[in-house]
PDB file of C-alpha atoms and ligand atoms in Angstrom:
ATOM      1  CA  MET S   1      57.179  21.031 -22.029  1.00  0.00           C
ATOM      2  CA  PRO S   2      59.566  20.269 -19.181  1.00  0.00           C
ATOM      3  CA  PRO S   3      59.383  22.699 -16.260  1.00  0.00           C
ATOM      4  CA  ALA S   4      62.164  25.262 -15.851  1.00  0.00           C
ATOM      5  CA  VAL S   5      65.100  23.819 -13.946  1.00  0.00           C
ATOM      6  CA  ALA S   6      65.986  25.426 -10.608  1.00  0.00           C
ATOM      7  CA  PRO S   7      69.264  27.414 -10.681  1.00  0.00           C
ATOM      8  CA  ASP S   8      70.944  25.340  -7.959  1.00  0.00           C
ATOM      9  CA  ARG S   9      70.265  22.129  -9.919  1.00  0.00           C
ATOM     10  CA  LEU S  10      71.898  23.718 -12.946  1.00  0.00           C
ATOM     11  CA  ALA S  11      74.967  24.637 -10.920  1.00  0.00           C
ATOM     12  CA  GLN S  12      75.131  21.133  -9.420  1.00  0.00           C
ATOM     13  CA  THR S  13      74.885  19.562 -12.858  1.00  0.00           C
ATOM     14  CA  ILE S  14      77.749  21.689 -14.173  1.00  0.00           C
ATOM     15  CA  VAL S  15      79.956  20.867 -11.197  1.00  0.00           C
ATOM     16  CA  ARG S  16      79.086  17.156 -11.414  1.00  0.00           C
ATOM     17  CA  HIS S  17      80.469  17.142 -14.941  1.00  0.00           C
ATOM     18  CA  GLY S  18      83.786  18.454 -13.689  1.00  0.00           C
ATOM     19  CA  LEU S  19      83.330  22.060 -14.806  1.00  0.00           C
ATOM     20  CA  ARG S  20      83.414  25.258 -12.821  1.00  0.00           C
ATOM     21  CA  GLN S  21      80.063  26.970 -12.852  1.00  0.00           C
ATOM     22  CA  THR S  22      79.944  30.476 -14.314  1.00  0.00           C
ATOM     23  CA  PRO S  23      77.001  32.767 -15.141  1.00  0.00           C
ATOM     24  CA  VAL S  24      77.344  32.004 -18.868  1.00  0.00           C
ATOM     25  CA  ARG S  25      77.485  28.256 -18.269  1.00  0.00           C
ATOM     26  CA  ARG S  26      74.391  28.443 -16.087  1.00  0.00           C
ATOM     27  CA  ALA S  27      72.562  30.555 -18.679  1.00  0.00           C
ATOM     28  CA  VAL S  28      73.432  28.198 -21.537  1.00  0.00           C
ATOM     29  CA  LEU S  29      72.396  25.115 -19.597  1.00  0.00           C
ATOM     30  CA  ALA S  30      69.189  26.838 -18.449  1.00  0.00           C
ATOM     31  CA  ALA S  31      68.350  27.694 -22.071  1.00  0.00           C
ATOM     32  CA  LEU S  32      68.827  24.105 -23.207  1.00  0.00           C
ATOM     33  CA  ALA S  33      67.406  22.298 -20.188  1.00  0.00           C
ATOM     34  CA  GLY S  34      64.249  24.393 -20.263  1.00  0.00           C
ATOM     35  CA  LYS S  35      63.339  23.177 -23.732  1.00  0.00           C
ATOM     36  CA  GLY S  36      62.168  19.790 -24.850  1.00  0.00           C
ATOM     37  CA  TYR S  37      63.801  20.296 -28.229  1.00  0.00           C
ATOM     38  CA  ALA S  38      67.227  21.086 -29.620  1.00  0.00           C
ATOM     39  CA  LEU S  39      68.401  24.652 -30.190  1.00  0.00           C
ATOM     40  CA  THR S  40      70.801  26.135 -32.714  1.00  0.00           C
ATOM     41  CA  GLY S  41      73.701  28.279 -31.551  1.00  0.00           C
ATOM     42  CA  ALA S  42      71.789  31.379 -32.681  1.00  0.00           C
ATOM     43  CA  GLU S  43      68.722  30.320 -30.685  1.00  0.00           C
ATOM     44  CA  ILE S  44      70.846  29.720 -27.580  1.00  0.00           C
ATOM     45  CA  GLU S  45      72.314  33.187 -28.087  1.00  0.00           C
ATOM     46  CA  LEU S  46      68.799  34.659 -28.117  1.00  0.00           C
ATOM     47  CA  GLU S  47      67.815  32.725 -24.987  1.00  0.00           C
ATOM     48  CA  THR S  48      70.857  33.779 -22.998  1.00  0.00           C
ATOM     49  CA  GLY S  49      70.325  37.444 -23.829  1.00  0.00           C
ATOM     50  CA  PRO S  50      72.371  40.201 -25.418  1.00  0.00           C
ATOM     51  CA  GLY S  51      74.856  40.407 -22.533  1.00  0.00           C
ATOM     52  CA  THR S  52      76.470  37.104 -23.435  1.00  0.00           C
ATOM     53  CA  ASP S  53      79.721  37.238 -25.338  1.00  0.00           C
ATOM     54  CA  ARG S  54      79.464  35.089 -28.455  1.00  0.00           C
ATOM     55  CA  ILE S  55      82.951  33.595 -28.199  1.00  0.00           C
ATOM     56  CA  THR S  56      82.347  32.625 -24.572  1.00  0.00           C
ATOM     57  CA  LEU S  57      79.023  31.117 -25.568  1.00  0.00           C
ATOM     58  CA  TYR S  58      80.530  28.901 -28.276  1.00  0.00           C
ATOM     59  CA  ARG S  59      83.393  27.908 -26.007  1.00  0.00           C
ATOM     60  CA  THR S  60      80.813  26.955 -23.413  1.00  0.00           C
ATOM     61  CA  LEU S  61      78.972  24.789 -25.939  1.00  0.00           C
ATOM     62  CA  LYS S  62      82.222  23.064 -26.812  1.00  0.00           C
ATOM     63  CA  SER S  63      83.193  22.357 -23.220  1.00  0.00           C
ATOM     64  CA  PHE S  64      79.644  21.182 -22.425  1.00  0.00           C
ATOM     65  CA  GLU S  65      79.776  18.812 -25.354  1.00  0.00           C
ATOM     66  CA  GLN S  66      83.143  17.420 -24.325  1.00  0.00           C
ATOM     67  CA  SER S  67      81.919  16.964 -20.763  1.00  0.00           C
ATOM     68  CA  GLY S  68      78.738  15.182 -21.830  1.00  0.00           C
ATOM     69  CA  LEU S  69      76.318  17.853 -20.600  1.00  0.00           C
ATOM     70  CA  ILE S  70      74.944  18.451 -24.055  1.00  0.00           C
ATOM     71  CA  HIS S  71      75.043  16.607 -27.361  1.00  0.00           C
ATOM     72  CA  ARG S  72      74.812  17.534 -30.995  1.00  0.00           C
ATOM     73  CA  VAL S  73      71.581  16.867 -32.772  1.00  0.00           C
ATOM     74  CA  ILE S  74      71.842  16.156 -36.478  1.00  0.00           C
ATOM     75  CA  ASP S  75      68.654  16.676 -38.434  1.00  0.00           C
ATOM     76  CA  ASP S  76      67.838  17.246 -42.088  1.00  0.00           C
ATOM     77  CA  SER S  77      68.827  20.919 -42.004  1.00  0.00           C
ATOM     78  CA  ASP S  78      72.354  22.216 -42.429  1.00  0.00           C
ATOM     79  CA  VAL S  79      72.260  23.832 -39.019  1.00  0.00           C
ATOM     80  CA  LEU S  80      73.847  22.131 -36.060  1.00  0.00           C
ATOM     81  CA  ARG S  81      71.620  21.938 -33.016  1.00  0.00           C
ATOM     82  CA  TYR S  82      72.364  21.142 -29.391  1.00  0.00           C
ATOM     83  CA  ALA S  83      70.281  19.515 -26.718  1.00  0.00           C
ATOM     84  CA  ALA S  84      70.885  19.111 -23.010  1.00  0.00           C
ATOM     85  CA  CYS S  85      71.452  15.561 -21.880  1.00  0.00           C
ATOM     86  CA  SER S  86      69.248  14.556 -18.982  1.00  0.00           C
ATOM     87  CA  ILE S  87      69.815  17.005 -16.170  1.00  0.00           C
ATOM     88  CA  GLU S  88      70.182  14.046 -13.822  1.00  0.00           C
ATOM     89  CA  CYS S  89      72.814  12.280 -15.866  1.00  0.00           C
ATOM     90  CA  SER S  90      76.430  12.326 -14.793  1.00  0.00           C
ATOM     91  CA  ALA S  91      79.490  12.244 -17.011  1.00  0.00           C
ATOM     92  CA  ASP S  92      80.069   8.517 -16.484  1.00  0.00           C
ATOM     93  CA  ALA S  93      76.434   7.473 -16.837  1.00  0.00           C
ATOM     94  CA  HIS S  94      75.983   9.425 -20.002  1.00  0.00           C
ATOM     95  CA  PHE S  95      73.153   8.242 -22.215  1.00  0.00           C
ATOM     96  CA  ASP S  96      73.016   9.442 -25.777  1.00  0.00           C
ATOM     97  CA  ASN S  97      71.701   6.310 -27.426  1.00  0.00           C
ATOM     98  CA  HIS S  98      68.343   7.845 -28.223  1.00  0.00           C
ATOM     99  CA  VAL S  99      66.220   8.771 -31.189  1.00  0.00           C
ATOM    100  CA  HIS S 100      65.605  12.328 -32.405  1.00  0.00           C
ATOM    101  CA  PHE S 101      62.336  13.425 -33.940  1.00  0.00           C
ATOM    102  CA  LYS S 102      61.887  16.310 -36.344  1.00  0.00           C
ATOM    103  CA  CYS S 103      58.409  17.809 -36.537  1.00  0.00           C
ATOM    104  CA  GLY S 104      57.509  19.097 -39.970  1.00  0.00           C
ATOM    105  CA  VAL S 105      54.903  21.482 -38.544  1.00  0.00           C
ATOM    106  CA  CYS S 106      56.732  23.380 -35.777  1.00  0.00           C
ATOM    107  CA  ALA S 107      60.200  22.484 -37.154  1.00  0.00           C
ATOM    108  CA  HIS S 108      61.454  21.536 -33.689  1.00  0.00           C
ATOM    109  CA  THR S 109      63.817  18.607 -33.324  1.00  0.00           C
ATOM    110  CA  TYR S 110      63.073  16.709 -30.126  1.00  0.00           C
ATOM    111  CA  CYS S 111      65.282  14.402 -28.083  1.00  0.00           C
ATOM    112  CA  LEU S 112      63.269  11.274 -27.419  1.00  0.00           C
ATOM    113  CA  SER S 113      65.555  10.184 -24.625  1.00  0.00           C
ATOM    114  CA  GLN S 114      63.160   7.398 -23.630  1.00  0.00           C
ATOM    115  CA  VAL S 115      63.404   5.788 -27.105  1.00  0.00           C
ATOM    116  CA  ALA S 116      66.624   3.861 -27.619  1.00  0.00           C
ATOM    117  CA  ILE S 117      68.208   3.502 -31.048  1.00  0.00           C
ATOM    118  CA  PRO S 118      67.633  -0.109 -32.157  1.00  0.00           C
ATOM    119  CA  ALA S 119      70.690  -2.312 -32.523  1.00  0.00           C
ATOM    120  CA  VAL S 120      72.054  -2.416 -36.057  1.00  0.00           C
ATOM    121  CA  ALA S 121      74.098  -5.388 -37.316  1.00  0.00           C
ATOM    122  CA  LEU S 122      77.050  -4.059 -39.300  1.00  0.00           C
ATOM    123  CA  PRO S 123      79.022  -6.068 -41.845  1.00  0.00           C
ATOM    124  CA  GLY S 124      82.494  -7.254 -40.779  1.00  0.00           C
ATOM    125  CA  GLY S 125      85.117  -4.538 -40.729  1.00  0.00           C
ATOM    126  CA  PHE S 126      82.712  -1.704 -39.925  1.00  0.00           C
ATOM    127  CA  ARG S 127      82.773  -0.110 -36.530  1.00  0.00           C
ATOM    128  CA  ALA S 128      80.357   2.708 -35.707  1.00  0.00           C
ATOM    129  CA  GLU S 129      81.547   5.514 -33.465  1.00  0.00           C
ATOM    130  CA  ARG S 130      78.471   7.655 -33.369  1.00  0.00           C
ATOM    131  CA  ARG S 131      74.865   7.021 -34.089  1.00  0.00           C
ATOM    132  CA  ASP S 132      72.295   9.467 -35.356  1.00  0.00           C
ATOM    133  CA  TYR S 133      68.759   8.273 -35.738  1.00  0.00           C
ATOM    134  CA  LEU S 134      66.227  10.782 -36.967  1.00  0.00           C
ATOM    135  CA  LEU S 135      62.532  10.241 -37.401  1.00  0.00           C
ATOM    136  CA  SER S 136      60.341  12.919 -38.892  1.00  0.00           C
ATOM    137  CA  GLY S 137      56.626  13.546 -38.792  1.00  0.00           C
ATOM    138  CA  THR S 138      54.262  15.427 -36.522  1.00  0.00           C
ATOM    139  CA  CYS S 139      54.993  16.012 -32.842  1.00  0.00           C
ATOM    140  CA  GLN S 140      52.611  15.674 -29.891  1.00  0.00           C
ATOM    141  CA  LEU S 141      51.834  19.397 -29.818  1.00  0.00           C
ATOM    142  CA  CYS S 142      51.191  19.684 -33.543  1.00  0.00           C
ATOM    143  CA  GLN S 143      48.760  16.768 -33.933  1.00  0.00           C
ATOM    144  CA  PRO S 144      45.548  18.026 -35.522  1.00  0.00           C
ATOM    145  CA  THR S 145      42.686  18.057 -33.021  1.00  0.00           C
ATOM    146  CA  PRO S 146      39.922  15.657 -34.100  1.00  0.00           C
TER     147      PRO S 146
HETATM  148 ZN1   ZN A   1      55.500  20.132 -33.790  1.00  0.00          ZN
HETATM  149 ZN1   ZN A   2      69.184  13.989 -28.011  1.00  0.00          ZN
END
């Protein structure tokens, strides 16, 4: 599990992506950056606490996504999940070319930001605009102990 991110780093990350930092924005980023796996909107709501207005929360997710602070994670469920992009990344050095991994035991979907999606040769006339690459299996934490 990644360590909790210091509040001033959260604020800096928000500002670096061209957004004004607000308590809700900090809380949402803290919820996502503190986890190694993607969260649903409902889970982010739980993490940020009952004081957070739902409309503000979803607006925050939208503006974070547009600014490249977070990205959508598509897995085999119908629920959309979000994950924080690397806390060190900036809007112009945004890296989302990575594999996601769904664990069948804990049901978490992880961002494997160190594993790049392999190049795929497309037939003529096809142009990909987004790439989702999902592996499923058993995560590090759920491996049976020998
Ligand atoms: Zn697991
Ligand atoms: Zn990811």
